[in-house]
Coordinates of C-alpha atoms in Angstrom, one line a residue:
Chain A
M278 CA 0.0 0.1 -0.1
S279 CA 2.8 2.4 0.9
I280 CA 4.3 2.1 -2.6
I281 CA 1.0 3.0 -4.1
E282 CA 0.3 5.8 -1.7
S283 CA 3.6 7.5 -2.7
Q284 CA 3.0 7.1 -6.3
P285 CA 2.1 10.7 -7.2
T286 CA 5.0 12.1 -5.4
T287 CA 7.4 11.8 -8.1
P288 CA 11.3 11.5 -7.4
E289 CA 11.9 14.6 -9.3
E290 CA 10.9 16.7 -6.2
S291 CA 13.9 18.4 -4.8
P292 CA 14.0 20.1 -1.4
G293 CA 13.6 23.5 -3.1
T294 CA 10.1 22.8 -4.1
V295 CA 8.4 22.8 -0.7
A296 CA 5.7 24.9 -1.9
R297 CA 4.9 22.6 -4.6
E298 CA 5.0 19.7 -2.3
V299 CA 2.3 21.2 0.0
E300 CA -0.1 21.2 -3.2
T301 CA 1.0 17.4 -4.0
P302 CA -2.3 15.7 -4.6
P303 CA -3.4 12.9 -2.3
G304 CA -2.5 9.3 -3.2
L305 CA -4.3 7.3 -5.8
F306 CA -6.5 5.4 -3.5
R307 CA -7.7 8.6 -1.5
R308 CA -8.3 10.2 -4.8
M309 CA -10.4 7.2 -5.9
L310 CA -12.1 7.1 -2.5
R311 CA -13.4 10.7 -3.0
Q312 CA -15.6 9.4 -5.9
K313 CA -19.0 8.4 -5.0
Q314 CA -19.1 5.6 -7.3
A315 CA -15.9 4.0 -5.8
K316 CA -17.7 3.8 -2.4
I317 CA -20.8 2.2 -4.1
G318 CA -18.4 -0.3 -5.8
I319 CA -16.7 -1.1 -2.6
A320 CA -19.8 -1.7 -0.9
M321 CA -21.1 -4.0 -3.5
T322 CA -18.0 -6.1 -3.9
G323 CA -17.5 -6.0 -0.2
A324 CA -20.9 -7.5 0.4
V325 CA -20.5 -10.2 -2.1
V326 CA -16.9 -11.1 -0.8
L327 CA -18.4 -11.2 2.6
V328 CA -21.0 -13.8 1.6
A329 CA -18.6 -15.8 -0.2
V330 CA -16.0 -15.8 2.7
I331 CA -18.3 -16.2 5.6
G332 CA -20.9 -18.3 3.7
P333 CA -19.1 -21.7 4.1
L334 CA -18.7 -21.0 7.8
L335 CA -22.5 -20.4 8.3
L336 CA -23.5 -23.4 6.6
P337 CA -24.5 -25.7 9.7
W338 CA -25.9 -22.8 11.6
A339 CA -28.0 -21.2 8.6
T340 CA -29.2 -24.3 6.6
G341 CA -28.3 -27.4 8.6
Y342 CA -27.2 -29.0 5.2
T343 CA -23.9 -29.3 3.4
S344 CA -23.7 -28.0 -0.1
T345 CA -23.6 -31.5 -1.6
E346 CA -26.1 -33.4 0.8
F347 CA -29.1 -34.1 -1.3
S348 CA -32.6 -35.2 -0.1
G349 CA -33.8 -36.5 -3.4
R350 CA -36.6 -34.0 -3.5
P351 CA -35.7 -31.7 -6.3
F352 CA -37.3 -28.3 -6.9
Q353 CA -39.2 -28.4 -3.6
P354 CA -39.8 -25.1 -1.5
D355 CA -38.0 -26.6 1.5
G356 CA -35.8 -24.2 3.5
V357 CA -35.5 -20.6 2.7
F358 CA -34.9 -20.9 -1.1
G359 CA -35.9 -24.4 -1.8
T360 CA -34.0 -27.2 -3.3
D361 CA -32.2 -27.6 -6.7
N362 CA -32.4 -30.1 -9.6
L363 CA -31.0 -33.0 -7.1
G364 CA -32.7 -31.8 -4.1
R365 CA -29.9 -30.0 -2.6
D366 CA -30.6 -27.0 -0.4
I367 CA -30.1 -23.8 -2.7
L368 CA -29.0 -21.6 0.1
S369 CA -26.3 -24.0 1.2
R370 CA -24.9 -24.3 -2.2
F371 CA -25.0 -20.4 -2.8
L372 CA -23.2 -19.7 0.5
D373 CA -20.6 -22.4 -0.3
G374 CA -20.1 -21.5 -3.9
G375 CA -18.7 -18.1 -4.0
L376 CA -15.3 -18.6 -2.4
R377 CA -13.9 -20.9 -4.9
L378 CA -14.9 -18.6 -7.7
L379 CA -13.1 -15.7 -5.9
I380 CA -10.0 -17.7 -5.3
Y381 CA -9.7 -18.9 -8.8
A382 CA -10.3 -15.5 -10.2
A383 CA -7.8 -14.0 -7.9
L384 CA -5.1 -16.7 -8.7
A385 CA -5.8 -16.2 -12.4
T386 CA -5.5 -12.6 -12.0
G387 CA -2.3 -12.7 -9.9
L388 CA -0.7 -15.0 -12.6
G389 CA -1.6 -12.8 -15.3
M390 CA -0.3 -9.7 -13.6
I391 CA 3.1 -11.3 -12.7
L392 CA 3.7 -12.8 -16.2
G393 CA 2.1 -9.6 -18.0
S394 CA 4.0 -7.0 -16.0
A395 CA 7.3 -8.8 -16.1
A396 CA 7.1 -9.4 -19.8
G397 CA 5.9 -5.7 -20.4
M398 CA 8.6 -4.2 -18.2
L399 CA 11.3 -6.5 -19.7
A400 CA 10.1 -5.7 -23.3
A401 CA 10.1 -2.0 -22.6
Y402 CA 13.4 -1.8 -20.7
Q403 CA 15.4 -4.2 -23.0
G404 CA 14.2 -3.1 -26.3
G405 CA 15.5 -4.7 -29.5
T406 CA 15.0 -8.3 -30.2
L407 CA 13.6 -9.4 -27.0
D408 CA 11.1 -6.8 -27.2
S409 CA 10.0 -7.7 -30.5
I410 CA 9.8 -11.4 -29.7
I411 CA 7.8 -10.6 -26.5
M412 CA 5.5 -8.3 -28.4
R413 CA 5.0 -10.8 -31.5
G414 CA 4.4 -13.6 -28.9
N415 CA 1.7 -11.3 -27.4
D416 CA 0.2 -11.0 -30.9
V417 CA -0.1 -14.7 -31.3
L418 CA -1.9 -15.2 -27.9
L419 CA -4.2 -12.3 -28.8
A420 CA -5.2 -13.9 -32.1
L421 CA -7.4 -16.4 -30.2
P422 CA -10.4 -15.1 -28.1
Q423 CA -9.9 -15.7 -24.6
L424 CA -12.8 -18.0 -24.3
V425 CA -11.7 -20.2 -27.3
F426 CA -8.2 -20.4 -25.8
A427 CA -9.6 -21.7 -22.6
L428 CA -11.8 -24.3 -24.3
L429 CA -8.8 -25.4 -26.3
A430 CA -6.8 -26.0 -23.1
I431 CA -9.8 -27.7 -21.5
T432 CA -10.2 -30.1 -24.4
V433 CA -6.7 -31.3 -24.0
L434 CA -6.2 -31.0 -20.4
G435 CA -9.6 -31.6 -18.8
P436 CA -11.5 -29.2 -16.7
Q437 CA -9.6 -28.9 -13.7
G438 CA -8.9 -26.0 -11.3
W439 CA -5.3 -25.6 -12.2
V440 CA -6.0 -25.5 -15.9
L441 CA -8.7 -22.7 -15.6
V442 CA -6.5 -20.6 -13.5
T443 CA -3.3 -21.3 -15.6
V444 CA -5.1 -20.6 -18.9
I445 CA -7.0 -17.5 -17.8
G446 CA -4.0 -16.2 -16.4
I447 CA -1.9 -16.7 -19.5
T448 CA -4.6 -15.2 -21.8
H449 CA -4.5 -12.0 -19.5
A450 CA -0.9 -11.7 -19.7
P451 CA -0.3 -10.3 -23.2
R452 CA -3.0 -7.7 -22.5
I453 CA -1.4 -6.6 -19.3
A454 CA 1.9 -6.6 -21.0
R455 CA 0.9 -4.1 -23.6
V456 CA -0.3 -1.7 -20.9
T457 CA 2.9 -2.3 -18.8
R458 CA 5.1 -1.9 -21.7
S459 CA 3.7 1.5 -22.7
A460 CA 3.5 2.9 -19.2
A461 CA 7.2 1.6 -18.4
S462 CA 8.7 3.0 -21.6
A463 CA 7.8 6.4 -20.3
V464 CA 9.5 5.7 -17.0
I465 CA 12.8 4.1 -18.2
T466 CA 14.0 7.2 -19.9
E467 CA 13.9 9.0 -16.6
D468 CA 17.4 10.2 -14.9
F469 CA 16.9 7.9 -11.9
V470 CA 17.0 4.9 -14.0
R471 CA 20.1 6.1 -15.8
A472 CA 21.5 6.7 -12.5
A473 CA 20.8 3.3 -11.1
E474 CA 22.3 1.8 -14.3
M475 CA 25.5 3.8 -13.5
Y476 CA 25.7 2.3 -10.2
A477 CA 25.4 -1.1 -11.9
V478 CA 22.3 -2.0 -10.2
P479 CA 21.2 -5.5 -11.4
R480 CA 18.5 -5.3 -14.1
W481 CA 15.8 -7.0 -12.1
K482 CA 16.4 -4.6 -9.2
I483 CA 15.9 -1.6 -11.5
L484 CA 12.7 -3.0 -12.8
A485 CA 11.3 -3.9 -9.4
K486 CA 12.6 -0.8 -7.4
D487 CA 12.7 2.0 -9.8
V488 CA 10.3 1.4 -12.7
L489 CA 7.7 -0.9 -10.9
P490 CA 6.5 1.7 -8.3
N491 CA 6.1 4.5 -11.0
I492 CA 3.7 2.4 -13.0
T493 CA 1.3 1.3 -10.3
G494 CA -1.3 3.5 -11.5
P495 CA -2.0 2.0 -14.8
L496 CA -1.2 -1.4 -13.3
M497 CA -3.9 -1.0 -10.5
V498 CA -6.4 -0.2 -13.3
E499 CA -5.4 -3.3 -15.2
L500 CA -5.6 -5.3 -12.0
G501 CA -9.2 -4.2 -11.4
L502 CA -10.1 -4.8 -15.1
R503 CA -8.6 -8.4 -15.3
M504 CA -10.2 -9.2 -11.9
T505 CA -13.6 -8.4 -13.3
Y506 CA -12.8 -10.4 -16.6
S507 CA -11.5 -13.4 -14.6
I508 CA -14.5 -13.6 -12.5
A509 CA -16.6 -13.4 -15.6
A510 CA -14.4 -16.1 -17.4
I511 CA -14.5 -18.6 -14.7
A512 CA -18.2 -18.2 -14.1
S513 CA -18.9 -18.4 -17.8
L514 CA -16.7 -21.6 -18.2
S515 CA -18.6 -23.2 -15.2
F516 CA -21.9 -22.1 -16.6
L517 CA -20.9 -23.9 -19.9
G518 CA -20.2 -27.0 -17.5
L519 CA -16.5 -26.8 -18.5
G520 CA -15.2 -25.0 -15.3
L521 CA -16.0 -26.4 -11.8
Q522 CA -17.3 -29.9 -12.0
P523 CA -20.3 -31.3 -10.1
P524 CA -20.8 -32.0 -7.3
T525 CA -18.7 -29.0 -6.2
A526 CA -20.8 -26.0 -5.4
G527 CA -20.1 -23.0 -7.8
W528 CA -22.0 -20.0 -8.7
G529 CA -21.6 -20.5 -12.5
L530 CA -22.3 -24.2 -12.2
M531 CA -25.6 -23.7 -10.1
I532 CA -26.9 -21.4 -13.0
N533 CA -26.1 -24.2 -15.4
E534 CA -27.9 -27.0 -13.3
N535 CA -30.9 -24.9 -12.5
R536 CA -31.8 -22.9 -15.4
I537 CA -33.9 -25.7 -16.8
A538 CA -36.3 -25.0 -13.9
L539 CA -36.3 -21.2 -14.0
T540 CA -40.1 -21.0 -13.8
V541 CA -40.3 -23.7 -11.2
Q542 CA -37.7 -22.8 -8.7
P543 CA -36.1 -19.3 -9.8
W544 CA -34.0 -19.0 -6.7
G545 CA -31.5 -21.5 -7.7
V546 CA -30.6 -19.1 -10.9
I547 CA -31.4 -15.8 -9.3
L548 CA -29.2 -16.0 -6.2
P549 CA -25.9 -16.8 -8.2
V550 CA -26.8 -14.5 -11.1
L551 CA -27.3 -11.6 -8.6
A552 CA -24.2 -12.3 -6.7
I553 CA -22.0 -12.5 -9.9
A554 CA -23.8 -9.3 -11.3
V555 CA -23.3 -7.3 -8.1
L556 CA -19.7 -8.5 -7.8
T557 CA -18.6 -7.6 -11.3
V558 CA -20.5 -4.3 -11.4
G559 CA -18.9 -3.4 -8.0
S560 CA -15.3 -4.3 -9.2
N561 CA -16.0 -2.4 -12.4
L562 CA -17.2 0.7 -10.6
I563 CA -13.9 0.4 -8.6
T564 CA -11.8 0.0 -11.6
D565 CA -13.3 2.8 -13.4
S566 CA -12.8 5.2 -10.4
L567 CA -9.3 4.1 -10.1
A568 CA -8.8 4.8 -13.8
R569 CA -10.2 8.4 -13.2
A570 CA -8.0 8.8 -10.1
S571 CA -5.0 7.6 -11.9
A572 CA -5.9 9.8 -14.9
T573 CA -6.1 12.9 -12.7
V574 CA -2.8 11.8 -11.0
E575 CA -1.1 11.9 -14.4
E576 CA -2.7 15.2 -15.2
S577 CA -1.3 16.9 -12.1
K578 CA 2.3 15.8 -12.7
Chain B
M245 CA 0.4 3.6 -46.9
M246 CA -0.1 0.7 -49.2
S247 CA 3.2 -0.9 -47.8
M248 CA 1.8 -0.6 -44.2
I249 CA -1.4 -2.3 -45.1
L250 CA 0.7 -5.1 -46.9
R251 CA 3.0 -5.4 -43.9
R252 CA -0.1 -5.6 -41.6
L253 CA -1.5 -8.3 -43.8
A254 CA 1.7 -10.3 -43.8
I255 CA 1.9 -10.0 -40.0
S256 CA -1.6 -11.4 -40.0
L257 CA -0.8 -14.4 -42.0
V258 CA 2.3 -15.1 -40.0
I259 CA 0.3 -15.0 -36.8
L260 CA -2.4 -17.1 -38.2
L261 CA 0.2 -19.7 -39.1
V262 CA 1.6 -19.7 -35.5
V263 CA -1.7 -20.1 -34.1
S264 CA -2.4 -23.1 -36.4
M265 CA 0.7 -24.7 -35.2
L266 CA -0.4 -24.0 -31.5
V267 CA -3.9 -25.5 -32.2
F268 CA -2.3 -28.4 -33.9
V269 CA 0.2 -29.1 -31.1
A270 CA -2.6 -29.0 -28.5
T271 CA -3.9 -32.2 -30.1
L272 CA -0.6 -34.1 -29.6
L273 CA -0.7 -33.4 -25.9
L274 CA -3.9 -35.2 -25.6
P275 CA -3.5 -38.6 -23.9
G276 CA -5.0 -41.5 -25.8
D277 CA -5.3 -42.3 -29.4
P278 CA -7.7 -40.7 -31.6
A279 CA -8.4 -43.9 -33.5
Q280 CA -9.1 -45.6 -30.2
A281 CA -11.4 -42.7 -29.4
I282 CA -13.5 -43.3 -32.5
L283 CA -13.7 -47.0 -32.6
G284 CA -14.1 -47.4 -28.6
Q285 CA -12.7 -49.8 -26.3
Q286 CA -13.8 -53.0 -27.9
A287 CA -12.1 -52.4 -31.3
T288 CA -9.8 -55.2 -32.6
P289 CA -6.2 -54.4 -33.3
E290 CA -6.6 -55.0 -37.0
R291 CA -9.4 -52.4 -37.2
L292 CA -7.4 -50.0 -35.1
A293 CA -4.3 -50.4 -37.3
A294 CA -6.4 -49.8 -40.3
L295 CA -8.0 -46.6 -39.1
R296 CA -4.7 -45.5 -37.9
E297 CA -3.4 -46.0 -41.5
Q298 CA -6.5 -44.3 -42.9
M299 CA -6.1 -41.1 -40.4
D300 CA -2.5 -41.1 -41.4
L301 CA -1.6 -41.3 -37.6
N302 CA 1.5 -43.2 -38.4
D303 CA 3.1 -40.4 -40.4
P304 CA 5.7 -38.2 -38.8
V305 CA 4.2 -35.0 -36.9
W306 CA 5.3 -32.5 -39.4
Q307 CA 3.7 -34.4 -42.1
R308 CA 0.5 -34.7 -40.4
Y309 CA 0.5 -30.9 -39.5
L310 CA 0.9 -30.2 -43.3
T311 CA -1.8 -32.6 -44.2
W312 CA -4.1 -31.0 -41.6
L313 CA -3.2 -27.6 -42.6
G314 CA -3.7 -28.2 -46.2
G315 CA -7.1 -29.9 -45.6
L316 CA -8.1 -26.6 -44.0
F317 CA -7.7 -24.8 -47.2
V318 CA -10.0 -27.1 -49.2
G319 CA -12.5 -27.4 -46.5
D320 CA -11.4 -30.9 -45.4
F321 CA -11.6 -30.5 -41.6
G322 CA -11.1 -34.3 -40.7
V323 CA -13.4 -36.6 -39.1
S324 CA -15.3 -36.2 -35.8
A325 CA -14.3 -38.4 -33.1
A326 CA -17.6 -38.3 -31.4
S327 CA -20.0 -38.8 -34.4
G328 CA -17.5 -40.5 -36.9
G329 CA -18.9 -37.9 -39.7
S330 CA -16.9 -35.4 -41.4
V331 CA -16.3 -32.2 -39.5
G332 CA -17.0 -29.9 -42.6
E333 CA -20.6 -31.2 -43.0
L334 CA -21.3 -30.8 -39.2
L335 CA -20.2 -27.1 -39.6
G336 CA -21.7 -25.9 -42.7
E337 CA -25.1 -24.9 -41.7
R338 CA -23.8 -23.8 -38.3
I339 CA -21.5 -21.2 -39.7
A340 CA -24.4 -19.6 -41.5
A341 CA -26.7 -19.6 -38.3
S342 CA -23.7 -18.0 -36.4
L343 CA -23.2 -15.4 -38.9
V344 CA -26.9 -14.5 -38.9
L345 CA -26.7 -14.0 -35.2
M346 CA -23.4 -12.0 -35.3
G347 CA -24.7 -9.8 -38.2
A348 CA -27.9 -9.1 -36.7
A349 CA -26.2 -8.1 -33.4
A350 CA -23.7 -5.8 -35.2
L351 CA -26.4 -4.1 -37.5
I352 CA -28.2 -3.1 -34.2
S353 CA -25.5 -2.4 -31.9
V354 CA -23.2 -0.2 -34.0
P355 CA -25.7 2.4 -35.1
A356 CA -27.5 2.4 -31.7
G357 CA -24.1 2.7 -30.0
V358 CA -23.1 5.7 -32.2
V359 CA -26.4 7.4 -31.6
V360 CA -26.5 7.0 -27.8
G361 CA -22.8 7.8 -27.5
T362 CA -23.3 11.0 -29.5
Y363 CA -26.5 11.9 -27.6
S364 CA -24.6 11.3 -24.4
A365 CA -21.7 13.5 -25.4
I366 CA -24.1 16.4 -26.5
R367 CA -26.1 16.4 -23.3
R368 CA -22.9 16.0 -21.2
G369 CA -23.5 16.3 -17.5
K370 CA -27.3 16.3 -18.0
A371 CA -29.6 13.4 -16.7
G372 CA -29.7 11.6 -19.9
D373 CA -25.9 11.3 -20.2
H374 CA -25.7 10.1 -16.6
A375 CA -28.4 7.5 -17.3
A376 CA -26.5 6.3 -20.5
T377 CA -23.0 6.3 -18.7
G378 CA -24.2 4.6 -15.6
I379 CA -26.1 1.9 -17.6
S380 CA -23.2 1.2 -20.0
L381 CA -21.0 1.0 -17.0
V382 CA -23.2 -1.6 -15.5
L383 CA -23.6 -3.6 -18.6
A384 CA -19.9 -3.5 -19.5
A385 CA -19.2 -5.3 -16.1
L386 CA -21.8 -8.0 -16.5
P387 CA -20.8 -11.4 -18.2
E388 CA -22.9 -12.3 -21.2
F389 CA -24.6 -15.3 -19.5
V390 CA -25.7 -13.0 -16.7
I391 CA -27.4 -10.5 -19.2
G392 CA -28.7 -13.5 -21.1
I393 CA -30.3 -15.1 -18.0
A394 CA -31.7 -11.9 -16.8
L395 CA -33.4 -11.2 -20.2
V396 CA -34.8 -14.9 -20.1
T397 CA -36.1 -14.4 -16.7
V398 CA -37.8 -11.1 -17.6
F399 CA -39.1 -11.8 -21.2
S400 CA -39.8 -15.5 -21.2
T401 CA -40.3 -17.1 -18.0
T402 CA -41.1 -15.3 -14.7
V403 CA -42.2 -11.8 -15.5
F404 CA -43.6 -11.7 -19.1
S405 CA -43.6 -14.9 -21.1
I406 CA -43.8 -13.4 -24.4
L407 CA -40.5 -14.5 -26.0
P408 CA -39.2 -17.9 -26.6
S409 CA -36.0 -18.6 -24.5
V410 CA -34.7 -21.5 -26.5
T411 CA -34.0 -21.8 -30.3
M412 CA -36.0 -24.9 -31.9
A413 CA -36.0 -25.0 -35.5
P414 CA -37.2 -28.4 -37.2
P415 CA -34.5 -30.1 -38.9
G416 CA -34.0 -29.0 -42.3
E417 CA -35.3 -25.4 -41.8
N418 CA -33.3 -22.4 -41.1
V419 CA -33.1 -20.6 -37.8
W420 CA -33.9 -17.3 -39.3
D421 CA -37.2 -18.7 -40.4
Y422 CA -38.3 -18.0 -36.8
P423 CA -37.4 -14.4 -36.1
A424 CA -39.1 -14.5 -32.7
Q425 CA -36.5 -16.9 -31.3
L426 CA -33.8 -14.8 -32.7
I427 CA -34.8 -11.8 -30.6
L428 CA -33.3 -12.8 -27.1
P429 CA -30.0 -14.0 -28.4
V430 CA -29.3 -11.1 -30.6
L431 CA -30.6 -8.7 -27.8
T432 CA -28.1 -10.2 -25.4
L433 CA -25.2 -9.7 -27.8
V434 CA -26.3 -6.2 -28.5
L435 CA -26.3 -5.2 -24.8
V436 CA -22.9 -6.8 -24.3
V437 CA -21.2 -5.1 -27.4
M438 CA -23.1 -1.7 -27.1
P439 CA -21.6 -0.2 -23.9
Y440 CA -18.0 -0.2 -25.4
I441 CA -19.2 1.7 -28.5
I442 CA -21.1 4.2 -26.4
R443 CA -18.1 4.8 -24.2
M444 CA -15.8 5.4 -26.8
M445 CA -18.2 7.3 -29.0
R446 CA -18.8 9.6 -26.0
A447 CA -15.2 10.2 -25.1
T448 CA -14.3 10.8 -28.7
M449 CA -17.3 13.2 -29.4
I450 CA -16.6 15.2 -26.2
E451 CA -13.1 15.7 -27.3
V452 CA -14.2 16.7 -30.9
L453 CA -16.9 19.0 -29.7
D454 CA -14.4 20.9 -27.4
S455 CA -12.1 21.4 -30.3
G456 CA -11.4 24.6 -32.3
H457 CA -12.9 23.7 -35.5
V458 CA -16.1 23.0 -33.9
E459 CA -16.3 26.1 -32.0
M460 CA -15.3 27.9 -35.1
A461 CA -18.3 26.5 -36.8
R462 CA -20.7 27.5 -34.0
L463 CA -19.3 30.9 -33.8
K464 CA -19.8 31.5 -37.6
G465 CA -23.6 30.4 -36.9
V466 CA -23.7 26.9 -38.6
P467 CA -27.0 25.3 -37.1
E468 CA -26.1 23.0 -34.3
R469 CA -27.4 19.9 -36.0
Q470 CA -25.1 20.5 -39.0
V471 CA -22.2 21.2 -36.5
I472 CA -22.6 17.7 -35.1
L473 CA -23.4 15.7 -38.4
R474 CA -20.9 17.4 -40.7
H475 CA -18.3 19.0 -38.5
A476 CA -18.1 16.6 -35.5
L477 CA -19.3 13.1 -36.3
P478 CA -16.7 12.6 -39.2
H479 CA -13.7 13.1 -36.9
A480 CA -15.0 10.5 -34.4
V481 CA -15.3 7.8 -37.0
A482 CA -11.6 6.5 -36.8
P483 CA -11.2 5.8 -33.1
V484 CA -14.7 4.5 -32.9
A485 CA -14.2 2.2 -36.0
Q486 CA -11.3 0.6 -33.9
V487 CA -13.5 -0.1 -31.0
V488 CA -16.4 -1.4 -33.2
A489 CA -13.9 -3.8 -34.8
I490 CA -12.6 -5.1 -31.4
Q491 CA -16.1 -5.6 -30.4
L492 CA -17.2 -7.5 -33.6
A493 CA -14.0 -9.7 -33.2
W494 CA -15.1 -10.1 -29.6
L495 CA -18.4 -11.4 -30.9
A496 CA -16.7 -14.3 -32.5
G497 CA -15.8 -15.8 -29.1
G498 CA -18.9 -14.2 -27.2
I499 CA -21.5 -16.2 -29.3
V500 CA -20.2 -19.4 -27.6
V501 CA -21.7 -18.5 -24.2
V502 CA -25.0 -16.9 -25.8
E503 CA -25.5 -19.8 -28.2
F504 CA -25.0 -22.3 -25.4
L505 CA -27.6 -20.4 -23.2
F506 CA -30.3 -20.2 -26.0
R507 CA -29.5 -23.5 -27.6
Y508 CA -28.8 -21.9 -30.7
P509 CA -27.7 -24.3 -33.4
G510 CA -24.5 -22.3 -34.3
V511 CA -20.7 -22.7 -34.1
G512 CA -20.5 -21.7 -30.4
Q513 CA -22.8 -24.4 -29.4
A514 CA -20.9 -27.0 -31.5
L515 CA -17.6 -25.9 -29.8
V516 CA -19.1 -26.5 -26.2
D517 CA -20.4 -29.8 -27.1
A518 CA -17.2 -30.9 -28.7
V519 CA -15.1 -29.7 -25.9
T520 CA -17.6 -31.8 -23.6
N521 CA -17.0 -34.8 -25.7
R522 CA -13.3 -33.9 -26.1
D523 CA -13.7 -34.2 -29.8
V524 CA -10.4 -32.8 -30.9
Q525 CA -10.9 -32.6 -34.5
V526 CA -14.0 -30.4 -34.2
V527 CA -12.4 -28.2 -31.4
Q528 CA -9.4 -27.6 -33.8
A529 CA -11.3 -26.8 -36.8
L530 CA -13.6 -24.4 -34.8
S531 CA -10.7 -22.7 -33.0
M532 CA -9.1 -22.1 -36.5
L533 CA -12.3 -20.7 -37.8
I534 CA -12.9 -18.3 -35.1
A535 CA -9.2 -17.3 -35.0
V536 CA -9.5 -16.5 -38.7
L537 CA -12.5 -14.5 -38.3
Y538 CA -10.9 -12.7 -35.2
I539 CA -7.7 -11.9 -37.1
V540 CA -9.6 -10.7 -40.2
V541 CA -11.8 -8.3 -38.3
N542 CA -8.7 -7.1 -36.4
L543 CA -6.9 -6.6 -39.6
L544 CA -9.8 -4.6 -41.1
A545 CA -9.8 -2.3 -38.0
D546 CA -6.2 -1.6 -38.5
V547 CA -6.7 -0.9 -42.1
V548 CA -9.4 1.6 -41.1
G549 CA -7.2 3.0 -38.7
I550 CA -4.5 3.7 -41.2
L551 CA -6.7 4.8 -43.9
T552 CA -8.5 7.4 -41.7
N553 CA -5.4 8.6 -39.7
P554 CA -3.6 11.5 -41.6
K555 CA -0.6 11.2 -39.5
L556 CA -0.1 7.5 -40.3
R557 CA -0.5 8.3 -43.7
T558 CA 2.7 10.3 -44.1
E559 CA 4.7 8.9 -41.2
G560 CA 5.4 5.7 -43.0
A561 CA 6.0 2.2 -41.7
R562 CA 7.2 2.0 -38.0

């Protein structure tokens, strides 16, 4: 956090510019939080994350059922929201199904951010052949739609958790690399990078200590965007029956299982759909206000 | 400028070739034997050997790759492991059905997006603009199946039941003979694609409306309507064309989920079925098909970008 907070205070500030330092705009996050839509976004995302995290713990107390236990009474109005296609308690499955989605999405996003920002910074810093190899590799990965790429991998490797995380992470990477490269190429011409080079600081250290802290703005925006897309991608694949596999409880899978009975027992579809909708809209609101905050920071530089 | 376009074309071809290698190599990673998969566990060794010979499985990898790649050009997509039939036959009608869906979605969303985006930009800061921006922000975040399910819930099951939620054309008839069945799938795609066009259109229009030449036109007394149609809109075409193309390319992948949701007999539905059955030949063929579409649309976007950008016209190839 401290890295990000200090982002707008650019290193070019010398002791002589105290007057300007007073006017230094607040950090990226505080700028973001000033916007109403960021607060709404955080509230929405927070609510769903809370349900997803606390949900599994509440199971015995709230419903008395586990998420995979079934009574063989499909589509009955038992319990608060009734039972699903195999007679399992809908509320139980709903409470149990969110955390897995969030963890997978976070892992996929994390993987994509690491691969993408490393490749992007390296391409920007190194230039030349390595740059063109990385960027051409990106072009190839970008030539297949993300979902099709994921489906190809699932065909070959089967619908397993690590396959989902890896393939979504990898398909995020080129998109993140492009943003990182363009942001980093503005930074690497700065004098402090030259200075570090003169002291023979190792390349990875320059990238991690000098370049990375100065491109956190665009990277945070990218992080939010990719998180939204990861959630959508994993939920979509589960919805297609190719992500999380039964009997695991998952929001995407629940929608797939229960949509045939939308008229009889709508809660099995409506609860997970609402949760995914609130989650993605919330994270998109946060991302949007992050982008605005980042843009105003850029302007004030 | 011509050389830039040619260069871009060459790059696209190379990318396509690399993608085809990637798609082909994917099959080699698959455990098991395609011949075994088609014939099943009870197949006799003689029949297996015969089929392996017939499918050229005994040839070296590079030769199989070239045969497969050559087959793609003449419309020979191989044999489906799940049905045993020719992949090309399976896909013929589905391609047309998917193109109808995508075409209809594009024809509605592009003009609608441009109009709403322009309106939003003109009425900047007013209630109409806030509504349009807010709604497009929400829609842009939602996964396509969430939008689709919401539409199904509202229009065909729980609230009103006025529109069919699944596509059911009798065999031998075309899906587009039943326009009512097309409404919800097309509407879903439109709602997914439109927000991006609206946002880009709005941002570009605001920039153009603030520029000197629009102010000049206003100051010399050109009617506002003409200022927007003749002086502002043409300048917004290039950046918006890029976004439109990206969205159209996205449709190539986005139809997968939407077709599955509405049981629409198109390419996307076939792809999901093939992945479920691990029917590699079909997945390969469809991935290549979608990749070609995706690359062609992106290429067109770049060409439009090059043609409409006066800076690129003189700068020469990068």
